[in-house]
Tab-separated table of C-alpha atoms and ligand atoms in Angstrom:
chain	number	residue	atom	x	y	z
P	1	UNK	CA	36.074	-97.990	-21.417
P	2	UNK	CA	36.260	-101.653	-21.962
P	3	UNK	CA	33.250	-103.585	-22.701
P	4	UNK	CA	33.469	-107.602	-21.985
P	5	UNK	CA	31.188	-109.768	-23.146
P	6	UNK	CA	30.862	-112.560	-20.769
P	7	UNK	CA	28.257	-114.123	-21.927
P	8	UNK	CA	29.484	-115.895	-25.243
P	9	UNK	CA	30.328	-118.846	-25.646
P	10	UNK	CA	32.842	-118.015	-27.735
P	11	UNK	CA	32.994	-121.774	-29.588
P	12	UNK	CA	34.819	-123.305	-26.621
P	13	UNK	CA	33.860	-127.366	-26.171
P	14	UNK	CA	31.406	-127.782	-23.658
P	15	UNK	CA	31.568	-131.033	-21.190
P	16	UNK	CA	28.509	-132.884	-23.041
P	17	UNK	CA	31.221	-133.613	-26.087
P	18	UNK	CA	32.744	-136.122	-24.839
P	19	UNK	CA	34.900	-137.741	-27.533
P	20	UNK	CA	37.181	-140.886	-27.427
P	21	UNK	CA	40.355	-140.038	-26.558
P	22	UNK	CA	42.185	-142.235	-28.633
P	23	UNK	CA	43.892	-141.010	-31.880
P	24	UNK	CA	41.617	-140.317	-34.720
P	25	UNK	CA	38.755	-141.602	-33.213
P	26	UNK	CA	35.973	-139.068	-32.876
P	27	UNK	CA	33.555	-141.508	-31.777
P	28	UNK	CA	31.328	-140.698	-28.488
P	29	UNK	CA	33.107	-141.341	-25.102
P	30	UNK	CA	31.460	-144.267	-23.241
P	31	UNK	CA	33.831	-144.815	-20.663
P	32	UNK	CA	36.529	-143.182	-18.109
P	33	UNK	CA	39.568	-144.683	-18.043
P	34	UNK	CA	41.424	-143.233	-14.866
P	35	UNK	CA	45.754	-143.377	-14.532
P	36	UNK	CA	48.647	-141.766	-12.734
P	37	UNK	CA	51.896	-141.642	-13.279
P	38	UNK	CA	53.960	-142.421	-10.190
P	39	UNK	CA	56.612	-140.350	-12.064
P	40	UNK	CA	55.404	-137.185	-12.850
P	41	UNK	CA	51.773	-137.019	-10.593
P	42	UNK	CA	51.162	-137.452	-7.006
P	43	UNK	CA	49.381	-140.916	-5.926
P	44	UNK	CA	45.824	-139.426	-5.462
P	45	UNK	CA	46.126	-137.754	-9.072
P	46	UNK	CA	43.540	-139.201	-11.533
P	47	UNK	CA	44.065	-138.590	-15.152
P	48	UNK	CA	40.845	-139.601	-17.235
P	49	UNK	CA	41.192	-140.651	-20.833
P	50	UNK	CA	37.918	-141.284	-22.562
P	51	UNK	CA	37.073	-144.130	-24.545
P	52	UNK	CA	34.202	-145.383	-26.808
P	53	UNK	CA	33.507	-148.597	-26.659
P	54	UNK	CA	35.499	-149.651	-29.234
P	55	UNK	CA	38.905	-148.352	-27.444
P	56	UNK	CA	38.135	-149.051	-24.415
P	57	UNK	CA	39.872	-152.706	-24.630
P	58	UNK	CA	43.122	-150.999	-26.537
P	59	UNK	CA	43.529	-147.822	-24.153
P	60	UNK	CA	43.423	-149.990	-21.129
P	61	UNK	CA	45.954	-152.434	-22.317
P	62	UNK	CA	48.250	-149.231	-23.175
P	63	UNK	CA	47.862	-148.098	-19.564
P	64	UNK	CA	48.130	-151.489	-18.126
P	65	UNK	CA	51.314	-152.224	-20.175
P	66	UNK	CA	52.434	-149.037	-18.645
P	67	UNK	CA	51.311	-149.660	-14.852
P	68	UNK	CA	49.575	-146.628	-15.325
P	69	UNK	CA	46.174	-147.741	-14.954
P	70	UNK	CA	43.909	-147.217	-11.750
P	71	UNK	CA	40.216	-147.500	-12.941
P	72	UNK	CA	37.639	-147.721	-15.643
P	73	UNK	CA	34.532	-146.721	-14.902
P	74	UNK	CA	31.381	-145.520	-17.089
P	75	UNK	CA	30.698	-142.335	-18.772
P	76	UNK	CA	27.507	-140.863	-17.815
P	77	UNK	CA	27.194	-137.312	-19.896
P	78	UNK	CA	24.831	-135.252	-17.701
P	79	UNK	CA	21.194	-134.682	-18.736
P	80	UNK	CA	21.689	-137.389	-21.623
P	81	UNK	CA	20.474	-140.533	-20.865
P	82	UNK	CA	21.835	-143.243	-23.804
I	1	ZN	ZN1	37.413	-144.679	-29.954
């Protein structure tokens, strides 16, 4: 007989962390920035990269460099109002 606990949470992230995606940085997520890669996703693929405000300028300009870049638009973590 196999018991399964489904209800823990079993230390997995939830959503509302939302951290900067850039290296190191474990600063608060502010914004989305959204990208595909022609190469490797198909053209209505959006990849999101989150960025405090501090990255923001630096992780666009990577993705721009790249011609990656589609969108930035701002993080709104639900039920937390900044
Ligand atoms: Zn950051």
């Amino acid at each position: 007989m196999k018991i399964l606990d489904l209800t823990g949470n079993g230390g997995a992230p939830g959503p509302a962390e939302a951290v900067c995606s850039r290296k190191a940085c474990r600063h608060g997520a502010e914004w989305q920035l959204l990208w595909n890669n022609p190469k490797i996703h198909t053209p209505e693929r959006r990849k999101i990269w989150l960025a405090c405000g501090e990255h923001r300028a630096w992780l666009e300009d990577y993705l721009q460099t790249r011609g990656l870049w589609k969108d930035t638009v701002a993080l709104n973590p639900a039920g937390r109002a900044s």
